[in-house]
């Protein structure tokens, strides 16, 4: 049997380890993909640290995957060997539970397939994934360019296009890291009056380069006052991981504005009276399904949205993961398998 290399975690809280395995065969409805690149996302810590119940180990993390279809399992329809594809967090769903039948595939109660969590992910030379979890990759995006779009890009793009803002509306992006630097680009390219909120005057140049019309330094300025000068934000896309930073911006919402949360914190406080009087809301947003990924990839290619990446060879997986988990990497981290 031919062998491949994977980086796996042997148990919850265990170390990442490079091991050899047999190249797996794709079962019914599954597709085998030869991985070209895989992004390293903070959510990979779910697998490494065992943060979700029921993860079976050893497990290979990774859900920002770009590769080439290598072999089709029985009944795996819609794909051809040799086709370029991406695979993100949402790997698949049953299609027949009540939530799936309402189109809420992310909330599948029966067979929710999460890449790198419920099946082996992209820290590998090959991956076997449900056919329904594959996204078609446009020519014109390299594997390294596309990998972070499969999670960080998808999440911010899909959140912004579903948040209720229209072209010309004020949309603020809180945070200018891995998610935020993509969120600013998407917001600007979607035609929103884009406001970037970050820490420190030194981020202004970057924010403007990414397409922000206005930059608010939340260390030197009051983001609420600055947003209200613009009439308030119809949407705040919050990529921050600080509950205090989030709370400090909520007063900047416009009437009927929405505070969209994609950066995880244990808990936030909301200004209930203001939200009642101004008919505002706070909402969480999951990432998206494979067709949302395709939309993200095509929009990014069309509009020139690109992730800023630190790139590592597969063998440098330890260093690459540490750069991400310790917050040393300013934007996104990608491993290349070839
Ligand atoms: Zn992710
Ligand atoms: Zn379902």
CSV table of C-alpha atoms and ligand atoms in Angstrom, one decimal:
chain,number,residue,atom,x,y,z
A,1,UNK,CA,0.0,0.0,0.0
A,2,UNK,CA,1.2,3.5,-0.8
A,3,UNK,CA,1.9,5.7,2.2
A,4,UNK,CA,1.2,9.3,3.0
A,5,UNK,CA,2.3,11.6,5.7
A,6,UNK,CA,-0.2,13.2,8.1
A,7,UNK,CA,0.1,15.4,11.2
A,8,UNK,CA,-2.1,14.0,13.8
A,9,UNK,CA,-3.0,14.4,17.4
A,10,UNK,CA,-3.0,11.1,19.4
A,11,UNK,CA,-5.2,12.3,22.2
A,12,UNK,CA,-7.0,15.4,23.5
A,13,UNK,CA,-4.4,17.8,24.7
A,14,UNK,CA,-1.7,15.8,22.9
A,15,UNK,CA,1.1,17.2,20.7
A,16,UNK,CA,1.0,17.4,16.9
A,17,UNK,CA,3.0,14.5,15.4
A,18,UNK,CA,4.1,13.6,11.9
A,19,UNK,CA,3.3,10.0,11.1
A,20,UNK,CA,3.0,7.7,8.1
A,21,UNK,CA,-0.3,6.1,7.2
A,22,UNK,CA,-1.7,4.2,4.3
A,23,UNK,CA,-3.4,6.4,1.8
A,24,UNK,CA,-7.1,5.9,2.5
A,25,UNK,CA,-9.6,4.6,0.0
A,26,UNK,CA,-12.7,6.8,-0.5
A,27,UNK,CA,-15.9,5.1,0.7
A,28,UNK,CA,-19.4,5.5,-0.8
A,29,UNK,CA,-20.2,9.2,-1.4
A,30,UNK,CA,-16.6,10.2,-0.5
A,31,UNK,CA,-13.9,11.8,-2.6
A,32,UNK,CA,-10.1,11.5,-2.0
A,33,UNK,CA,-8.2,14.8,-2.5
A,34,UNK,CA,-4.5,15.2,-2.8
A,35,UNK,CA,-3.8,18.2,-0.6
A,36,UNK,CA,-1.8,21.1,-2.0
A,37,UNK,CA,-2.1,23.5,0.9
A,38,UNK,CA,-3.9,23.8,4.2
A,39,UNK,CA,-4.4,26.9,6.3
A,40,UNK,CA,-3.9,26.8,10.1
A,41,UNK,CA,-6.9,28.2,11.9
A,42,UNK,CA,-7.5,28.9,15.6
A,43,UNK,CA,-10.4,26.4,15.5
A,44,UNK,CA,-7.8,23.7,14.9
A,45,UNK,CA,-7.3,23.9,18.6
A,46,UNK,CA,-10.8,22.3,19.0
A,47,UNK,CA,-9.2,19.1,17.7
A,48,UNK,CA,-5.8,19.5,19.4
A,49,UNK,CA,-7.2,20.2,22.8
A,50,UNK,CA,-10.4,18.1,22.6
A,51,UNK,CA,-12.7,21.1,23.0
A,52,UNK,CA,-15.7,19.4,21.4
A,53,UNK,CA,-17.2,16.2,22.9
A,54,UNK,CA,-16.9,12.9,21.2
A,55,UNK,CA,-13.8,13.5,19.0
A,56,UNK,CA,-12.2,10.2,18.1
A,57,UNK,CA,-8.4,10.1,18.2
A,58,UNK,CA,-6.0,9.9,16.6
A,59,UNK,CA,-7.3,12.8,14.5
A,60,UNK,CA,-5.8,15.0,11.8
A,61,UNK,CA,-6.8,18.7,12.2
A,62,UNK,CA,-7.2,21.2,9.4
A,63,UNK,CA,-10.2,22.7,7.5
A,64,UNK,CA,-8.7,25.3,5.2
A,65,UNK,CA,-7.9,22.8,2.5
A,66,UNK,CA,-7.0,23.2,-1.2
A,67,UNK,CA,-6.2,20.2,-3.4
A,68,UNK,CA,-6.9,18.1,-6.4
A,69,UNK,CA,-9.5,15.4,-6.7
A,70,UNK,CA,-7.6,12.1,-6.8
A,71,UNK,CA,-10.2,9.3,-6.6
A,72,UNK,CA,-14.0,9.1,-6.4
A,73,UNK,CA,-15.8,6.6,-4.1
A,74,UNK,CA,-19.0,4.8,-5.3
A,75,UNK,CA,-21.8,7.3,-5.9
A,76,UNK,CA,-19.7,10.4,-5.3
A,77,UNK,CA,-21.3,12.6,-7.9
A,78,UNK,CA,-20.5,16.0,-9.2
A,79,UNK,CA,-16.7,15.8,-9.3
A,80,UNK,CA,-14.0,14.6,-11.7
A,81,UNK,CA,-10.5,13.3,-11.0
A,82,UNK,CA,-8.0,16.1,-11.6
A,83,UNK,CA,-10.4,18.9,-10.6
A,84,UNK,CA,-9.2,21.6,-8.2
A,85,UNK,CA,-11.3,21.9,-5.0
A,86,UNK,CA,-11.4,23.4,-1.6
A,87,UNK,CA,-12.7,21.9,1.7
A,88,UNK,CA,-13.7,24.0,4.7
A,89,UNK,CA,-15.1,23.5,8.2
A,90,UNK,CA,-18.5,22.3,7.1
A,91,UNK,CA,-17.7,18.9,5.6
A,92,UNK,CA,-21.3,17.6,5.2
A,93,UNK,CA,-24.7,17.0,6.7
A,94,UNK,CA,-27.4,14.4,6.5
A,95,UNK,CA,-29.8,16.2,4.2
A,96,UNK,CA,-33.0,14.8,5.8
A,97,UNK,CA,-33.2,15.9,9.4
A,98,UNK,CA,-35.6,18.7,10.2
A,99,UNK,CA,-32.9,21.4,10.3
A,100,UNK,CA,-31.4,20.2,7.0
A,101,UNK,CA,-34.9,20.2,5.4
A,102,UNK,CA,-35.2,23.8,6.4
A,103,UNK,CA,-31.9,24.6,4.8
A,104,UNK,CA,-30.1,25.0,8.1
A,105,UNK,CA,-27.4,22.6,7.1
A,106,UNK,CA,-24.9,24.0,9.7
A,107,UNK,CA,-27.4,22.8,12.4
A,108,UNK,CA,-27.8,19.2,11.2
A,109,UNK,CA,-28.7,17.1,14.2
A,110,UNK,CA,-28.1,13.8,12.6
A,111,UNK,CA,-24.7,13.6,10.8
A,112,UNK,CA,-22.9,17.0,11.0
A,113,UNK,CA,-19.5,16.4,9.4
A,114,UNK,CA,-16.9,18.9,10.6
A,115,UNK,CA,-13.6,18.7,8.7
A,116,UNK,CA,-10.6,17.9,10.9
A,117,UNK,CA,-12.9,17.2,13.9
A,118,UNK,CA,-15.4,14.5,13.0
A,119,UNK,CA,-13.2,13.1,10.2
A,120,UNK,CA,-9.5,13.6,9.3
A,121,UNK,CA,-8.6,17.0,8.0
A,122,UNK,CA,-6.0,18.7,5.9
A,123,UNK,CA,-2.8,18.5,7.8
A,124,UNK,CA,-2.1,15.6,5.4
A,125,UNK,CA,-1.0,14.7,1.9
A,126,UNK,CA,-4.4,13.2,1.2
A,127,UNK,CA,-7.8,13.6,2.7
A,128,UNK,CA,-11.1,11.7,2.2
A,129,UNK,CA,-14.1,13.9,2.5
A,130,UNK,CA,-17.8,13.8,1.7
A,131,UNK,CA,-18.5,14.8,-1.9
A,132,UNK,CA,-21.0,17.4,-0.7
A,133,UNK,CA,-18.4,19.2,1.3
A,134,UNK,CA,-16.2,20.1,-1.8
A,135,UNK,CA,-16.1,23.5,-3.3
A,136,UNK,CA,-15.0,24.1,-6.9
A,137,UNK,CA,-11.8,26.1,-7.1
A,138,UNK,CA,-11.5,28.8,-9.8
A,139,UNK,CA,-8.4,28.9,-11.9
A,140,UNK,CA,-6.5,32.1,-11.0
A,141,UNK,CA,-6.3,31.5,-7.3
A,142,UNK,CA,-3.2,29.6,-6.1
A,143,UNK,CA,-3.5,27.0,-3.4
A,144,UNK,CA,-1.8,29.3,-0.9
A,145,UNK,CA,-4.0,32.2,-1.8
A,146,UNK,CA,-7.2,30.1,-1.6
A,147,UNK,CA,-6.6,28.1,1.6
A,148,UNK,CA,-7.4,30.9,4.1
A,149,UNK,CA,-10.4,31.8,2.1
A,150,UNK,CA,-11.9,28.4,3.0
A,151,UNK,CA,-12.5,29.4,6.6
A,152,UNK,CA,-11.4,33.0,7.5
A,153,UNK,CA,-12.5,34.3,4.1
A,154,UNK,CA,-15.7,32.3,4.0
A,155,UNK,CA,-16.8,33.3,7.5
A,156,UNK,CA,-16.3,37.0,7.0
A,157,UNK,CA,-17.7,37.1,3.4
A,158,UNK,CA,-20.7,35.0,4.2
A,159,UNK,CA,-21.4,36.9,7.4
A,160,UNK,CA,-21.2,40.3,5.7
A,161,UNK,CA,-23.4,39.4,2.8
A,162,UNK,CA,-26.1,38.1,5.2
A,163,UNK,CA,-25.9,40.9,7.8
A,164,UNK,CA,-28.6,43.1,6.3
A,165,UNK,CA,-26.4,46.0,5.1
A,166,UNK,CA,-26.8,47.4,1.6
A,167,UNK,CA,-24.3,49.2,-0.7
A,168,UNK,CA,-23.5,52.6,0.8
A,169,UNK,CA,-24.4,51.6,4.4
A,170,UNK,CA,-21.8,52.1,7.1
A,171,UNK,CA,-20.2,48.8,8.0
A,172,UNK,CA,-17.5,48.6,10.7
A,173,UNK,CA,-15.0,45.8,11.1
A,174,UNK,CA,-13.7,45.4,14.6
A,175,UNK,CA,-10.2,43.9,14.6
A,176,UNK,CA,-7.5,43.8,11.9
A,177,UNK,CA,-6.1,40.3,12.3
A,178,UNK,CA,-6.6,37.1,10.3
A,179,UNK,CA,-10.4,37.6,10.0
A,180,UNK,CA,-10.5,41.4,10.2
A,181,UNK,CA,-8.1,42.1,7.4
A,182,UNK,CA,-10.3,40.0,5.1
A,183,UNK,CA,-13.5,41.5,6.5
A,184,UNK,CA,-12.3,45.0,5.6
A,185,UNK,CA,-11.5,44.0,2.1
A,186,UNK,CA,-14.8,42.2,1.6
A,187,UNK,CA,-16.8,45.1,3.1
A,188,UNK,CA,-15.1,47.6,0.9
A,189,UNK,CA,-15.5,45.5,-2.3
A,190,UNK,CA,-19.2,44.9,-1.4
A,191,UNK,CA,-19.7,48.6,-1.6
A,192,UNK,CA,-20.2,49.4,2.0
A,193,UNK,CA,-18.8,52.6,3.6
A,194,UNK,CA,-16.1,50.6,5.4
A,195,UNK,CA,-14.8,51.5,8.8
A,196,UNK,CA,-11.9,49.6,10.4
A,197,UNK,CA,-11.5,49.7,14.1
A,198,UNK,CA,-8.1,48.6,15.5
A,199,UNK,CA,-5.6,49.2,18.2
A,200,UNK,CA,-3.0,51.9,17.6
A,201,UNK,CA,-2.3,54.6,15.0
A,202,UNK,CA,0.2,52.4,13.2
A,203,UNK,CA,-2.6,50.2,11.8
A,204,UNK,CA,-4.3,53.1,9.9
A,205,UNK,CA,-2.1,52.8,6.8
A,206,UNK,CA,-2.9,49.0,6.5
A,207,UNK,CA,-6.6,49.6,7.1
A,208,UNK,CA,-6.8,52.2,4.3
A,209,UNK,CA,-4.8,50.0,2.0
A,210,UNK,CA,-7.3,47.2,2.6
A,211,UNK,CA,-10.1,49.5,1.5
A,212,UNK,CA,-11.3,51.2,4.7
A,213,UNK,CA,-12.7,54.7,4.2
A,214,UNK,CA,-12.3,55.5,7.9
A,215,UNK,CA,-9.9,54.1,10.5
A,216,UNK,CA,-10.7,54.3,14.2
A,217,UNK,CA,-7.9,53.8,16.7
A,218,UNK,CA,-9.8,52.5,19.7
A,219,UNK,CA,-6.9,53.3,22.0
A,220,UNK,CA,-6.9,57.0,21.2
A,221,UNK,CA,-10.5,57.6,20.0
A,222,UNK,CA,-14.0,56.7,21.2
A,223,UNK,CA,-15.3,54.3,18.6
A,224,UNK,CA,-18.9,55.0,19.6
A,225,UNK,CA,-18.5,58.8,19.0
A,226,UNK,CA,-16.7,58.2,15.8
A,227,UNK,CA,-19.2,55.8,14.4
A,228,UNK,CA,-22.1,58.0,15.4
A,229,UNK,CA,-20.5,60.9,13.5
A,230,UNK,CA,-21.1,58.7,10.4
A,231,UNK,CA,-24.7,58.1,11.4
A,232,UNK,CA,-23.9,54.8,13.2
A,233,UNK,CA,-23.0,51.4,11.8
A,234,UNK,CA,-25.7,49.3,10.1
A,235,UNK,CA,-23.4,46.3,10.8
A,236,UNK,CA,-20.4,45.8,13.0
A,237,UNK,CA,-18.5,42.7,12.1
A,238,UNK,CA,-16.8,41.7,15.3
A,239,UNK,CA,-13.6,39.7,14.8
A,240,UNK,CA,-12.2,40.8,18.2
A,241,UNK,CA,-11.5,38.2,20.9
A,242,UNK,CA,-11.9,40.7,23.7
A,243,UNK,CA,-15.3,41.1,25.3
A,244,UNK,CA,-14.3,44.6,26.5
A,245,UNK,CA,-13.4,45.7,23.0
A,246,UNK,CA,-16.7,44.4,21.7
A,247,UNK,CA,-18.7,46.1,24.4
A,248,UNK,CA,-16.9,49.4,23.7
A,249,UNK,CA,-18.3,49.5,20.1
A,250,UNK,CA,-21.9,48.4,20.6
A,251,UNK,CA,-23.0,52.0,21.2
A,252,UNK,CA,-21.9,52.8,17.6
A,253,UNK,CA,-24.7,50.8,16.0
A,254,UNK,CA,-27.2,52.7,13.8
A,255,UNK,CA,-31.0,52.2,14.4
A,256,UNK,CA,-31.8,48.6,13.5
A,257,UNK,CA,-28.1,47.9,13.3
A,258,UNK,CA,-26.7,44.4,13.9
A,259,UNK,CA,-23.6,43.4,15.8
A,260,UNK,CA,-22.3,40.3,14.1
A,261,UNK,CA,-20.1,38.1,16.2
A,262,UNK,CA,-17.5,35.8,14.5
A,263,UNK,CA,-14.7,36.1,17.1
A,264,UNK,CA,-15.3,33.7,20.0
A,265,UNK,CA,-15.3,35.0,23.6
A,266,UNK,CA,-17.0,33.1,26.5
A,267,UNK,CA,-19.6,35.8,27.1
A,268,UNK,CA,-20.5,39.4,26.2
A,269,UNK,CA,-22.6,42.1,27.8
A,270,UNK,CA,-25.1,43.9,25.6
A,271,UNK,CA,-26.7,47.3,26.2
A,272,UNK,CA,-30.2,46.1,26.5
A,273,UNK,CA,-32.0,49.4,26.8
A,274,UNK,CA,-30.2,50.9,23.9
A,275,UNK,CA,-31.0,47.8,21.8
A,276,UNK,CA,-34.7,48.0,22.7
A,277,UNK,CA,-35.0,51.7,21.9
A,278,UNK,CA,-33.0,51.4,18.7
A,279,UNK,CA,-34.3,48.0,17.6
A,280,UNK,CA,-30.8,46.6,17.4
A,281,UNK,CA,-29.6,43.1,17.6
A,282,UNK,CA,-26.5,41.0,18.3
A,283,UNK,CA,-26.0,37.8,16.2
A,284,UNK,CA,-23.5,35.0,15.9
A,285,UNK,CA,-22.5,33.7,12.6
A,286,UNK,CA,-21.1,30.2,11.7
A,287,UNK,CA,-19.0,29.9,8.5
A,288,UNK,CA,-20.9,28.5,5.6
A,289,UNK,CA,-21.3,25.4,3.4
A,290,UNK,CA,-19.4,24.4,0.3
A,291,UNK,CA,-21.5,26.5,-2.1
A,292,UNK,CA,-20.8,29.5,0.2
A,293,UNK,CA,-17.1,28.7,-0.2
A,294,UNK,CA,-17.4,28.7,-3.9
A,295,UNK,CA,-19.1,32.1,-3.8
A,296,UNK,CA,-16.3,33.4,-1.5
A,297,UNK,CA,-13.6,32.1,-3.8
A,298,UNK,CA,-15.2,33.5,-7.0
A,299,UNK,CA,-15.8,36.9,-5.4
A,300,UNK,CA,-12.3,37.0,-4.0
A,301,UNK,CA,-10.8,36.3,-7.5
A,302,UNK,CA,-13.1,38.8,-9.2
A,303,UNK,CA,-12.5,41.6,-6.7
A,304,UNK,CA,-8.8,41.0,-5.8
A,305,UNK,CA,-9.5,40.1,-2.2
A,306,UNK,CA,-6.4,38.2,-0.8
A,307,UNK,CA,-5.3,36.9,2.5
A,308,UNK,CA,-1.9,38.0,3.9
A,309,UNK,CA,-0.2,34.8,4.8
A,310,UNK,CA,2.9,33.3,6.5
A,311,UNK,CA,3.8,30.3,4.5
A,312,UNK,CA,5.4,27.1,5.9
A,313,UNK,CA,6.4,23.8,4.4
A,314,UNK,CA,4.5,20.8,5.8
A,315,UNK,CA,7.5,19.6,7.8
A,316,UNK,CA,7.4,22.9,9.6
A,317,UNK,CA,4.0,22.1,11.1
A,318,UNK,CA,5.1,22.7,14.7
A,319,UNK,CA,6.4,26.1,14.1
A,320,UNK,CA,3.5,27.0,11.9
A,321,UNK,CA,0.9,25.9,14.5
A,322,UNK,CA,2.8,27.8,17.3
A,323,UNK,CA,2.9,31.0,15.2
A,324,UNK,CA,-0.9,30.8,15.0
A,325,UNK,CA,-1.8,29.6,18.5
A,326,UNK,CA,0.5,32.1,20.2
A,327,UNK,CA,-0.8,35.0,18.2
A,328,UNK,CA,2.6,35.7,16.7
A,329,UNK,CA,1.3,35.5,13.1
A,330,UNK,CA,-0.3,38.8,12.3
A,331,UNK,CA,-2.7,37.4,9.8
A,332,UNK,CA,-3.0,33.8,8.5
A,333,UNK,CA,-0.7,30.8,8.4
A,334,UNK,CA,-0.6,28.3,5.5
A,335,UNK,CA,1.2,25.0,5.1
A,336,UNK,CA,2.2,23.7,1.6
A,337,UNK,CA,2.3,20.0,0.9
A,338,UNK,CA,4.2,20.2,-2.4
B,1,LIG,ZN1,-11.3,27.9,10.8
B,2,LIG,ZN1,-29.3,16.9,8.9
